[in-house]
mmCIF file of C-alpha atoms and ligand atoms in Angstrom:
data_model
loop_
_atom_site.group_PDB
_atom_site.id
_atom_site.type_symbol
_atom_site.label_atom_id
_atom_site.label_comp_id
_atom_site.label_asym_id
_atom_site.label_seq_id
_atom_site.Cartn_x
_atom_site.Cartn_y
_atom_site.Cartn_z
ATOM 1 C CA MET A 1 22.639 -4.274 7.056
ATOM 2 C CA LYS A 2 19.249 -2.852 6.141
ATOM 3 C CA LYS A 3 16.149 -4.216 7.854
ATOM 4 C CA ILE A 4 13.685 -5.224 5.173
ATOM 5 C CA ILE A 5 10.287 -6.931 5.311
ATOM 6 C CA LEU A 6 8.754 -8.995 2.534
ATOM 7 C CA THR A 7 5.419 -10.749 2.905
ATOM 8 C CA GLY A 8 2.476 -11.500 0.717
ATOM 9 C CA ASP A 9 -0.767 -13.246 0.073
ATOM 10 C CA ARG A 10 -2.236 -15.155 -2.820
ATOM 11 C CA PRO A 11 -5.131 -13.368 -4.552
ATOM 12 C CA THR A 12 -7.283 -16.503 -4.511
ATOM 13 C CA GLY A 13 -10.021 -14.777 -2.513
ATOM 14 C CA ARG A 14 -10.591 -11.993 -0.051
ATOM 15 C CA LEU A 15 -8.513 -12.060 3.097
ATOM 16 C CA HIS A 16 -9.870 -13.727 6.214
ATOM 17 C CA LEU A 17 -9.406 -13.667 9.978
ATOM 18 C CA GLY A 18 -6.568 -16.213 9.692
ATOM 19 C CA HIS A 19 -4.582 -13.806 7.549
ATOM 20 C CA TYR A 20 -5.353 -11.011 9.945
ATOM 21 C CA VAL A 21 -4.084 -12.705 13.108
ATOM 22 C CA GLY A 22 -1.462 -14.863 11.370
ATOM 23 C CA SER A 23 0.254 -12.114 9.501
ATOM 24 C CA ILE A 24 -1.395 -8.796 8.651
ATOM 25 C CA LYS A 25 -1.948 -7.514 12.170
ATOM 26 C CA ARG A 26 1.739 -7.953 12.902
ATOM 27 C CA ARG A 27 2.758 -6.439 9.591
ATOM 28 C CA VAL A 28 0.884 -3.297 10.556
ATOM 29 C CA GLU A 29 2.487 -3.281 14.011
ATOM 30 C CA LEU A 30 5.955 -3.764 12.508
ATOM 31 C CA GLN A 31 5.261 -1.072 9.921
ATOM 32 C CA ASN A 32 4.280 1.343 12.657
ATOM 33 C CA THR A 33 7.431 0.753 14.717
ATOM 34 C CA ASP A 34 9.336 2.552 11.935
ATOM 35 C CA ALA A 35 12.206 0.144 12.649
ATOM 36 C CA PHE A 36 12.371 -1.114 9.053
ATOM 37 C CA ASP A 37 14.168 0.512 6.165
ATOM 38 C CA GLU A 38 11.957 -0.975 3.483
ATOM 39 C CA ILE A 39 8.693 -2.930 3.474
ATOM 40 C CA TYR A 40 7.347 -4.891 0.499
ATOM 41 C CA ILE A 41 3.927 -6.492 0.483
ATOM 42 C CA MET A 42 3.290 -8.735 -2.447
ATOM 43 C CA ILE A 43 0.027 -9.802 -4.016
ATOM 44 C CA ALA A 44 1.238 -13.200 -5.202
ATOM 45 C CA ASP A 45 -0.737 -13.617 -8.414
ATOM 46 C CA SER A 46 1.919 -15.721 -10.192
ATOM 47 C CA GLN A 47 1.992 -18.110 -7.258
ATOM 48 C CA ALA A 48 -1.816 -18.222 -7.150
ATOM 49 C CA LEU A 49 -1.798 -19.218 -10.821
ATOM 50 C CA THR A 50 0.267 -22.330 -10.043
ATOM 51 C CA ASP A 51 -2.898 -24.017 -8.789
ATOM 52 C CA ASN A 52 -5.449 -21.743 -10.490
ATOM 53 C CA PHE A 53 -3.924 -21.549 -13.970
ATOM 54 C CA ASP A 54 -7.292 -22.499 -15.474
ATOM 55 C CA ASN A 55 -9.090 -19.634 -13.733
ATOM 56 C CA PRO A 56 -7.166 -16.427 -14.457
ATOM 57 C CA GLN A 57 -10.259 -14.245 -14.016
ATOM 58 C CA LYS A 58 -10.507 -15.297 -10.357
ATOM 59 C CA ILE A 59 -6.938 -14.212 -9.714
ATOM 60 C CA ARG A 60 -7.357 -10.932 -11.604
ATOM 61 C CA ASP A 61 -10.554 -10.096 -9.699
ATOM 62 C CA ASN A 62 -8.988 -10.789 -6.330
ATOM 63 C CA VAL A 63 -5.895 -8.625 -6.801
ATOM 64 C CA ILE A 64 -7.940 -5.543 -5.999
ATOM 65 C CA GLU A 65 -9.825 -7.307 -3.188
ATOM 66 C CA VAL A 66 -6.582 -8.182 -1.421
ATOM 67 C CA ALA A 67 -5.277 -4.637 -1.934
ATOM 68 C CA LEU A 68 -8.469 -3.264 -0.346
ATOM 69 C CA ASP A 69 -8.092 -5.673 2.573
ATOM 70 C CA TYR A 70 -4.498 -4.519 3.148
ATOM 71 C CA LEU A 71 -5.401 -0.855 3.152
ATOM 72 C CA ALA A 72 -8.443 -1.524 5.337
ATOM 73 C CA CYS A 73 -6.226 -3.235 7.935
ATOM 74 C CA GLY A 74 -3.886 -0.280 8.105
ATOM 75 C CA ILE A 75 -1.074 -1.074 5.680
ATOM 76 C CA ASP A 76 0.178 2.408 4.875
ATOM 77 C CA PRO A 77 1.323 2.843 1.262
ATOM 78 C CA LYS A 78 3.662 5.638 2.374
ATOM 79 C CA LYS A 79 5.600 3.121 4.457
ATOM 80 C CA ALA A 80 4.985 -0.142 2.593
ATOM 81 C CA ASN A 81 5.159 -0.907 -1.118
ATOM 82 C CA ILE A 82 2.186 -2.983 -2.144
ATOM 83 C CA PHE A 83 2.933 -4.640 -5.476
ATOM 84 C CA ILE A 84 1.712 -7.305 -7.902
ATOM 85 C CA GLN A 85 4.122 -10.236 -8.230
ATOM 86 C CA SER A 86 3.732 -10.887 -11.974
ATOM 87 C CA THR A 87 4.733 -7.314 -12.820
ATOM 88 C CA VAL A 88 8.224 -7.978 -11.467
ATOM 89 C CA ASP A 89 9.981 -9.919 -14.252
ATOM 90 C CA ALA A 90 13.169 -10.404 -12.261
ATOM 91 C CA LEU A 91 11.354 -12.817 -9.924
ATOM 92 C CA THR A 92 10.803 -15.334 -12.699
ATOM 93 C CA GLU A 93 14.399 -15.126 -13.769
ATOM 94 C CA LEU A 94 15.705 -15.624 -10.243
ATOM 95 C CA THR A 95 13.412 -18.637 -9.847
ATOM 96 C CA PHE A 96 14.952 -20.177 -12.946
ATOM 97 C CA TYR A 97 18.481 -19.909 -11.585
ATOM 98 C CA TYR A 98 17.517 -21.103 -8.086
ATOM 99 C CA MET A 99 15.911 -24.228 -9.583
ATOM 100 C CA ASN A 100 19.425 -25.545 -10.171
ATOM 101 C CA LEU A 101 20.058 -25.539 -6.438
ATOM 102 C CA VAL A 102 17.112 -27.694 -5.326
ATOM 103 C CA THR A 103 16.416 -31.382 -5.908
ATOM 104 C CA LEU A 104 13.073 -32.897 -6.791
ATOM 105 C CA SER A 105 13.055 -35.023 -3.651
ATOM 106 C CA ARG A 106 13.666 -31.922 -1.530
ATOM 107 C CA LEU A 107 10.585 -30.269 -3.036
ATOM 108 C CA GLN A 108 8.521 -33.397 -2.504
ATOM 109 C CA ARG A 109 9.466 -33.500 1.177
ATOM 110 C CA ASN A 110 8.030 -30.045 1.955
ATOM 111 C CA PRO A 111 5.228 -30.817 4.467
ATOM 112 C CA THR A 112 3.054 -27.816 3.537
ATOM 113 C CA VAL A 113 3.271 -28.599 -0.166
ATOM 114 C CA LYS A 114 2.565 -32.290 0.533
ATOM 115 C CA ASN A 115 -0.591 -31.337 2.378
ATOM 116 C CA GLU A 116 -1.653 -28.872 -0.320
ATOM 117 C CA ILE A 117 -1.117 -31.487 -3.031
ATOM 118 C CA LYS A 118 -3.499 -33.778 -1.187
ATOM 119 C CA MET A 119 -6.070 -31.011 -0.677
ATOM 120 C CA ARG A 120 -6.024 -30.160 -4.379
ATOM 121 C CA GLY A 121 -6.141 -33.765 -5.603
ATOM 122 C CA PHE A 122 -2.772 -33.338 -7.337
ATOM 123 C CA GLU A 123 -1.385 -36.680 -6.026
ATOM 124 C CA LYS A 124 -1.482 -38.450 -9.392
ATOM 125 C CA SER A 125 -0.166 -35.602 -11.455
ATOM 126 C CA ILE A 126 1.403 -32.531 -9.916
ATOM 127 C CA PRO A 127 1.829 -29.471 -12.135
ATOM 128 C CA VAL A 128 5.554 -28.643 -12.143
ATOM 129 C CA GLY A 129 4.774 -24.991 -11.461
ATOM 130 C CA PHE A 130 2.929 -25.885 -8.270
ATOM 131 C CA LEU A 131 5.647 -28.145 -6.912
ATOM 132 C CA ASN A 132 8.122 -25.429 -7.738
ATOM 133 C CA TYR A 133 6.385 -22.624 -5.875
ATOM 134 C CA PRO A 134 8.646 -22.785 -2.800
ATOM 135 C CA ILE A 135 11.538 -21.948 -5.123
ATOM 136 C CA SER A 136 9.669 -19.010 -6.571
ATOM 137 C CA GLN A 137 8.988 -17.913 -3.009
ATOM 138 C CA ALA A 138 12.736 -17.968 -2.370
ATOM 139 C CA ALA A 139 13.071 -15.651 -5.359
ATOM 140 C CA ASP A 140 10.444 -13.297 -3.917
ATOM 141 C CA ILE A 141 12.095 -13.150 -0.520
ATOM 142 C CA THR A 142 15.686 -12.775 -1.715
ATOM 143 C CA ALA A 143 14.881 -10.323 -4.535
ATOM 144 C CA PHE A 144 13.947 -7.767 -1.903
ATOM 145 C CA GLU A 145 16.856 -8.744 0.369
ATOM 146 C CA ALA A 146 14.282 -9.397 3.064
ATOM 147 C CA THR A 147 15.613 -9.939 6.561
ATOM 148 C CA CYS A 148 12.202 -10.437 8.158
ATOM 149 C CA VAL A 149 9.249 -12.404 6.783
ATOM 150 C CA PRO A 150 6.088 -12.258 8.933
ATOM 151 C CA VAL A 151 4.044 -15.381 8.173
ATOM 152 C CA GLY A 152 1.768 -18.045 9.597
ATOM 153 C CA ASP A 153 2.982 -21.502 10.618
ATOM 154 C CA ASP A 154 2.314 -23.120 7.259
ATOM 155 C CA GLN A 155 5.029 -20.975 5.686
ATOM 156 C CA LEU A 156 7.903 -22.131 7.904
ATOM 157 C CA PRO A 157 8.974 -24.906 5.474
ATOM 158 C CA MET A 158 9.120 -22.255 2.710
ATOM 159 C CA LEU A 159 11.392 -20.101 4.803
ATOM 160 C CA GLU A 160 13.632 -23.070 5.490
ATOM 161 C CA GLN A 161 13.780 -23.828 1.765
ATOM 162 C CA THR A 162 14.701 -20.208 1.065
ATOM 163 C CA ARG A 163 17.460 -20.265 3.649
ATOM 164 C CA GLU A 164 18.893 -23.431 2.098
ATOM 165 C CA ILE A 165 18.886 -21.826 -1.344
ATOM 166 C CA VAL A 166 20.606 -18.720 0.008
ATOM 167 C CA ARG A 167 23.343 -20.766 1.691
ATOM 168 C CA SER A 168 23.847 -22.932 -1.325
ATOM 169 C CA PHE A 169 23.954 -19.944 -3.702
ATOM 170 C CA ASN A 170 26.404 -18.020 -1.522
ATOM 171 C CA ASN A 171 28.577 -21.121 -1.159
ATOM 172 C CA ILE A 172 28.868 -21.674 -4.879
ATOM 173 C CA TYR A 173 28.850 -18.129 -6.259
ATOM 174 C CA GLY A 174 30.125 -16.073 -3.333
ATOM 175 C CA GLU A 175 28.331 -14.009 -0.682
ATOM 176 C CA THR A 176 25.413 -12.417 -2.579
ATOM 177 C CA LEU A 177 22.022 -13.214 -1.081
ATOM 178 C CA VAL A 178 20.635 -12.237 2.311
ATOM 179 C CA GLU A 179 19.379 -14.997 4.619
ATOM 180 C CA PRO A 180 15.876 -14.178 5.918
ATOM 181 C CA GLU A 181 14.288 -14.916 9.286
ATOM 182 C CA ALA A 182 10.665 -16.016 9.607
ATOM 183 C CA TYR A 183 8.678 -13.938 12.021
ATOM 184 C CA VAL A 184 5.820 -15.955 13.501
ATOM 185 C CA GLY A 185 3.600 -14.630 16.249
ATOM 186 C CA GLU A 186 3.927 -15.577 19.891
ATOM 187 C CA ASN A 187 0.354 -16.761 20.132
ATOM 188 C CA GLU A 188 0.407 -20.322 18.877
ATOM 189 C CA ILE A 189 -3.238 -20.366 17.770
ATOM 190 C CA SER A 190 -2.860 -17.230 15.666
ATOM 191 C CA ARG A 191 -0.107 -18.857 13.693
ATOM 192 C CA ARG A 192 -2.646 -21.306 12.309
ATOM 193 C CA LEU A 193 -6.164 -20.183 13.049
ATOM 194 C CA PRO A 194 -8.623 -23.046 12.400
ATOM 195 C CA GLY A 195 -11.660 -22.589 10.163
ATOM 196 C CA ILE A 196 -15.178 -22.235 11.566
ATOM 197 C CA ASP A 197 -15.654 -25.984 10.974
ATOM 198 C CA GLY A 198 -12.791 -26.663 13.375
ATOM 199 C CA LYS A 199 -11.247 -29.131 10.945
ATOM 200 C CA ALA A 200 -8.283 -27.461 9.327
ATOM 201 C CA LYS A 201 -6.672 -24.050 9.137
ATOM 202 C CA MET A 202 -8.913 -21.296 7.924
ATOM 203 C CA SER A 203 -8.179 -21.215 4.232
ATOM 204 C CA LYS A 204 -9.698 -19.535 1.212
ATOM 205 C CA SER A 205 -9.557 -22.836 -0.629
ATOM 206 C CA LEU A 206 -11.576 -24.683 2.036
ATOM 207 C CA GLY A 207 -14.595 -22.381 2.375
ATOM 208 C CA ASN A 208 -14.354 -22.268 6.180
ATOM 209 C CA CYS A 209 -13.562 -18.576 6.532
ATOM 210 C CA ILE A 210 -14.783 -15.419 8.143
ATOM 211 C CA TYR A 211 -13.706 -12.756 5.676
ATOM 212 C CA LEU A 212 -12.542 -9.326 6.721
ATOM 213 C CA ALA A 213 -15.134 -7.858 4.368
ATOM 214 C CA ASP A 214 -18.072 -9.953 5.620
ATOM 215 C CA ASP A 215 -21.067 -7.860 6.706
ATOM 216 C CA GLU A 216 -22.427 -7.894 10.237
ATOM 217 C CA GLU A 217 -25.176 -10.445 9.579
ATOM 218 C CA THR A 218 -22.836 -12.845 7.732
ATOM 219 C CA ILE A 219 -20.378 -12.773 10.619
ATOM 220 C CA ARG A 220 -23.188 -13.451 13.090
ATOM 221 C CA LYS A 221 -24.456 -16.409 11.054
ATOM 222 C CA LYS A 222 -20.968 -17.904 10.744
ATOM 223 C CA VAL A 223 -20.365 -17.607 14.475
ATOM 224 C CA MET A 224 -23.712 -19.260 15.210
ATOM 225 C CA GLN A 225 -22.736 -22.188 12.917
ATOM 226 C CA MET A 226 -19.378 -22.723 14.609
ATOM 227 C CA TYR A 227 -18.273 -26.138 15.754
ATOM 228 C CA THR A 228 -18.384 -26.436 19.569
ATOM 229 C CA ASP A 229 -18.612 -29.609 21.650
ATOM 230 C CA PRO A 230 -21.027 -32.143 20.099
ATOM 231 C CA ASN A 231 -21.665 -33.739 23.542
ATOM 232 C CA HIS A 232 -22.662 -30.461 25.150
ATOM 233 C CA ILE A 233 -26.380 -30.851 24.523
ATOM 234 C CA ASN A 234 -28.084 -29.348 27.579
ATOM 235 C CA ILE A 235 -26.891 -26.126 29.162
ATOM 236 C CA SER A 236 -26.324 -27.986 32.420
ATOM 237 C CA ASP A 237 -24.002 -30.552 30.755
ATOM 238 C CA PRO A 238 -20.268 -30.097 31.279
ATOM 239 C CA GLY A 239 -18.672 -28.753 28.069
ATOM 240 C CA ARG A 240 -15.278 -29.270 26.496
ATOM 241 C CA VAL A 241 -13.060 -26.306 25.771
ATOM 242 C CA GLU A 242 -10.344 -28.146 23.816
ATOM 243 C CA GLY A 243 -11.160 -28.409 20.139
ATOM 244 C CA ASN A 244 -14.118 -26.076 20.660
ATOM 245 C CA VAL A 245 -13.650 -23.470 17.957
ATOM 246 C CA VAL A 246 -15.546 -20.761 19.819
ATOM 247 C CA PHE A 247 -13.014 -20.963 22.650
ATOM 248 C CA THR A 248 -10.131 -21.138 20.203
ATOM 249 C CA TYR A 249 -11.292 -17.832 18.742
ATOM 250 C CA LEU A 250 -11.945 -16.327 22.159
ATOM 251 C CA ASP A 251 -8.367 -17.265 23.097
ATOM 252 C CA VAL A 252 -7.147 -15.128 20.208
ATOM 253 C CA PHE A 253 -9.592 -12.243 20.252
ATOM 254 C CA ALA A 254 -11.290 -11.767 23.631
ATOM 255 C CA THR A 255 -9.865 -9.261 26.099
ATOM 256 C CA ASP A 256 -10.818 -8.587 29.722
ATOM 257 C CA ALA A 257 -12.372 -5.333 28.521
ATOM 258 C CA ASP A 258 -14.657 -7.356 26.245
ATOM 259 C CA PHE A 259 -15.855 -9.305 29.277
ATOM 260 C CA ALA A 260 -16.596 -6.098 31.146
ATOM 261 C CA LYS A 261 -18.493 -4.775 28.121
ATOM 262 C CA TYR A 262 -20.407 -7.832 26.914
ATOM 263 C CA LEU A 263 -20.313 -10.614 29.511
ATOM 264 C CA PRO A 264 -19.787 -9.011 32.941
ATOM 265 C CA GLU A 265 -21.046 -12.104 34.784
ATOM 266 C CA PHE A 266 -17.593 -13.605 34.061
ATOM 267 C CA LYS A 267 -14.311 -11.951 35.006
ATOM 268 C CA ASN A 268 -12.257 -13.216 32.116
ATOM 269 C CA LEU A 269 -11.699 -16.159 29.780
ATOM 270 C CA VAL A 270 -10.260 -18.401 32.506
ATOM 271 C CA ASP A 271 -13.413 -17.843 34.532
ATOM 272 C CA LEU A 272 -15.726 -18.487 31.547
ATOM 273 C CA LYS A 273 -13.852 -21.676 30.605
ATOM 274 C CA ALA A 274 -14.092 -23.013 34.156
ATOM 275 C CA HIS A 275 -17.869 -22.471 34.234
ATOM 276 C CA TYR A 276 -18.327 -23.980 30.771
ATOM 277 C CA GLU A 277 -16.424 -27.088 31.809
ATOM 278 C CA GLN A 278 -18.480 -27.402 34.981
ATOM 279 C CA GLY A 279 -21.773 -27.074 33.098
ATOM 280 C CA GLY A 280 -24.331 -24.310 33.175
ATOM 281 C CA VAL A 281 -23.080 -22.138 30.313
ATOM 282 C CA GLY A 282 -24.861 -22.542 26.979
ATOM 283 C CA ASP A 283 -23.307 -22.438 23.507
ATOM 284 C CA VAL A 284 -25.569 -19.545 22.568
ATOM 285 C CA THR A 285 -24.040 -17.462 25.363
ATOM 286 C CA ILE A 286 -20.465 -18.055 24.246
ATOM 287 C CA LYS A 287 -21.360 -17.596 20.581
ATOM 288 C CA LYS A 288 -23.164 -14.312 21.226
ATOM 289 C CA PHE A 289 -20.151 -13.104 23.159
ATOM 290 C CA LEU A 290 -17.724 -14.114 20.419
ATOM 291 C CA ASN A 291 -19.944 -12.425 17.860
ATOM 292 C CA ASN A 292 -19.778 -9.154 19.816
ATOM 293 C CA VAL A 293 -16.000 -9.432 20.128
ATOM 294 C CA LEU A 294 -15.477 -10.143 16.423
ATOM 295 C CA GLN A 295 -17.882 -7.409 15.341
ATOM 296 C CA ASP A 296 -15.744 -4.899 17.259
ATOM 297 C CA VAL A 297 -12.569 -6.172 15.541
ATOM 298 C CA LEU A 298 -14.041 -6.232 12.050
ATOM 299 C CA ARG A 299 -16.287 -3.143 12.022
ATOM 300 C CA PRO A 300 -13.488 -0.540 11.653
ATOM 301 C CA ILE A 301 -11.765 -2.691 9.010
ATOM 302 C CA ARG A 302 -14.984 -2.974 7.020
ATOM 303 C CA GLU A 303 -15.610 0.764 7.243
ATOM 304 C CA LYS A 304 -12.113 1.656 6.082
ATOM 305 C CA ARG A 305 -12.446 -0.866 3.258
ATOM 306 C CA LYS A 306 -15.619 0.874 2.115
ATOM 307 C CA GLU A 307 -13.864 4.255 2.065
ATOM 308 C CA TYR A 308 -11.061 2.925 -0.123
ATOM 309 C CA SER A 309 -13.495 1.103 -2.406
ATOM 310 C CA GLN A 310 -15.200 4.443 -3.035
ATOM 311 C CA ASN A 311 -11.834 5.819 -4.167
ATOM 312 C CA ILE A 312 -10.706 2.879 -6.269
ATOM 313 C CA GLU A 313 -8.480 4.851 -8.629
ATOM 314 C CA LEU A 314 -6.298 5.702 -5.658
ATOM 315 C CA VAL A 315 -5.942 1.963 -4.931
ATOM 316 C CA TYR A 316 -4.964 1.372 -8.568
ATOM 317 C CA ASP A 317 -2.327 4.123 -8.328
ATOM 318 C CA ILE A 318 -0.965 2.633 -5.095
ATOM 319 C CA LEU A 319 -0.535 -0.744 -6.819
ATOM 320 C CA GLU A 320 1.088 0.769 -9.900
ATOM 321 C CA GLU A 321 3.491 2.885 -7.888
ATOM 322 C CA GLY A 322 4.359 -0.006 -5.518
ATOM 323 C CA SER A 323 4.957 -2.355 -8.447
ATOM 324 C CA LYS A 324 7.343 0.115 -10.107
ATOM 325 C CA LYS A 325 9.407 0.419 -6.929
ATOM 326 C CA ALA A 326 9.440 -3.364 -6.523
ATOM 327 C CA GLN A 327 10.697 -3.768 -10.099
ATOM 328 C CA VAL A 328 13.645 -1.462 -9.436
ATOM 329 C CA LYS A 329 14.664 -3.268 -6.259
ATOM 330 C CA ALA A 330 14.326 -6.775 -7.758
ATOM 331 C CA ASN A 331 16.311 -5.768 -10.839
ATOM 332 C CA GLU A 332 19.161 -4.615 -8.615
ATOM 333 C CA THR A 333 19.270 -8.016 -6.924
ATOM 334 C CA LEU A 334 19.018 -9.827 -10.253
ATOM 335 C CA ALA A 335 22.018 -7.845 -11.501
ATOM 336 C CA LYS A 336 24.016 -8.935 -8.425
ATOM 337 C CA VAL A 337 22.962 -12.543 -8.953
ATOM 338 C CA LYS A 338 23.937 -12.523 -12.624
ATOM 339 C CA GLU A 339 27.270 -10.967 -11.833
ATOM 340 C CA ALA A 340 27.938 -13.601 -9.164
ATOM 341 C CA MET A 341 26.957 -16.346 -11.625
ATOM 342 C CA GLN A 342 29.170 -14.807 -14.315
ATOM 343 C CA ILE A 343 26.306 -14.343 -16.756
ATOM 344 C CA ASP A 344 26.519 -10.557 -16.882
ATOM 345 C CA TYR A 345 28.136 -10.439 -20.351
ATOM 346 C CA PHE A 346 27.341 -6.873 -21.362
ATOM 347 C CA ASN A 347 27.723 -5.296 -17.960
ATOM 348 C CA GLY A 348 30.798 -3.098 -18.528
ATOM 349 C CA ASP A 349 33.844 -4.301 -20.528
ATOM 350 C CA LYS A 350 34.863 -7.287 -18.413
ATOM 351 C CA PHE A 351 33.633 -9.998 -20.785
ATOM 352 C CA LYS A 352 34.858 -8.111 -23.862
ATOM 353 C CA ASN A 353 38.339 -7.806 -22.372
ATOM 354 C CA GLU A 354 38.395 -11.474 -21.389
ATOM 355 C CA ILE A 355 37.639 -12.723 -24.892
ATOM 356 C CA LYS A 356 40.008 -10.202 -26.431
ATOM 357 C CA ALA A 357 42.804 -11.340 -24.131
ATOM 358 C CA LYS A 358 42.082 -14.914 -25.146
ATOM 359 C CA TYR A 359 41.877 -14.455 -28.917
ATOM 360 C CA GLU A 360 43.747 -11.310 -29.909
HETATM 361 P P1 LIG B 401 -4.996 -20.530 -0.230
HETATM 362 O O1 LIG B 401 -6.050 -21.437 0.311
HETATM 363 O O2 LIG B 401 -5.287 -19.970 -1.581
HETATM 364 O O3 LIG B 401 -3.601 -21.060 -0.070
HETATM 365 P P2 LIG B 401 -4.711 -19.158 2.258
HETATM 366 O O4 LIG B 401 -5.982 -18.856 2.960
HETATM 367 O O5 LIG B 401 -3.879 -20.313 2.705
HETATM 368 O O6 LIG B 401 -5.081 -19.264 0.721
HETATM 369 P P3 LIG B 401 -2.371 -17.613 1.641
HETATM 370 O O7 LIG B 401 -2.476 -16.474 0.698
HETATM 371 O O8 LIG B 401 -1.815 -18.908 1.155
HETATM 372 O O9 LIG B 401 -3.834 -17.859 2.260
HETATM 373 O O10 LIG B 401 -1.534 -17.186 2.940
HETATM 374 C C1 LIG B 401 -1.073 -15.857 3.155
HETATM 375 C C2 LIG B 401 -0.472 -15.671 4.530
HETATM 376 O O11 LIG B 401 -1.446 -15.848 5.553
HETATM 377 C C3 LIG B 401 0.659 -16.648 4.887
HETATM 378 O O12 LIG B 401 1.622 -15.955 5.614
HETATM 379 C C4 LIG B 401 -0.001 -17.680 5.735
HETATM 380 O O13 LIG B 401 0.907 -18.276 6.643
HETATM 381 C C5 LIG B 401 -1.023 -16.834 6.487
HETATM 382 N N1 LIG B 401 -2.199 -17.635 6.824
HETATM 383 C C6 LIG B 401 -3.064 -18.214 5.947
HETATM 384 N N2 LIG B 401 -4.033 -18.878 6.595
HETATM 385 C C7 LIG B 401 -3.786 -18.713 7.927
HETATM 386 C C8 LIG B 401 -4.437 -19.153 9.127
HETATM 387 N N3 LIG B 401 -5.549 -19.871 9.087
HETATM 388 N N4 LIG B 401 -3.891 -18.789 10.325
HETATM 389 C C9 LIG B 401 -2.772 -18.042 10.382
HETATM 390 N N5 LIG B 401 -2.106 -17.590 9.292
HETATM 391 C C10 LIG B 401 -2.603 -17.910 8.077
HETATM 392 MG MG1 LIG B 402 -2.077 -20.954 1.484
#
């Protein structure tokens, strides 16, 4: 069986550090192992419209921003097809057929969707399209026969829903669809990086992000605003590391080499944490250090982004080319699905012969 990756992001804004550590960094690593036969990376505009249907301009504007972020992070269009979801008609059709296999109560139980409904104030009246998006995600994943889906934690219920649809489809119509595996990172924090406010996951919709395209000064300001330990008032006070966003980020990003470069008075993060907990280390010190660490991560991404943005027609061509390839692949799967469901009437002479045998 072929090894195929499908992942994507909603073009509801530029990509942020959560996307980078939760998914994109690993996509690039997987891409560069050359262990995969096909890689599809989807800009999920149709899905983004399910809760932004009244703001199509926002989605349209962000398609190119997300594409720039991908390329800036090292997604290589020679190895990975970057495509726009709405250009692939077969996905909508697959969604329609998969809807038969899922109950309303099953959709309402999805913990990620439940949480998102609350965040968007949809409790009283949920748009059907929004509630249905896990089914459309099953269409996305299965259309490309994906075996591996690198995602953050919040997407695990979607993967489970997809797997249920695959099993149910194959049970009823015969072995047709491929069951995917979620691929979440080993580092638990990176699977759900909190926002700079420390309250929830970093999310475009919550305005608590550090964006990959943020300039140096913006990053510095955001780091300086970060939530730490409200009881750590004087430098000499003992500080708390748990729930302190600066330490959460250092856990993900800081290496021993960073300590040698920017904070040589401490050996490593264990050492810094111990001193912070004892008292004697100020928030400005840890924030300045984190700022240096993040600047080193984001500078090359920002520079590469600028290069691509100065050659925007190339980015357009990459999207057009990727979308065409995605259409071909998804149509192949749709044909298999329709054959399995016996709704492939004009595919060869089978249906013609059946009705002739019955009536002639
Ligand atoms: P929105 O608020 O519009 O839903 P988002 O910031 O949640 O945007 P998505 O496009 O929904 O971003 O998510 C794209 C991918 O990034 C998914 O695989 C998701 O799991 C991952 N991801 C999103 N936010 C984080 C985060 N804070 N930490 C780790 N992974 C994340
Ligand atoms: Mg999301």
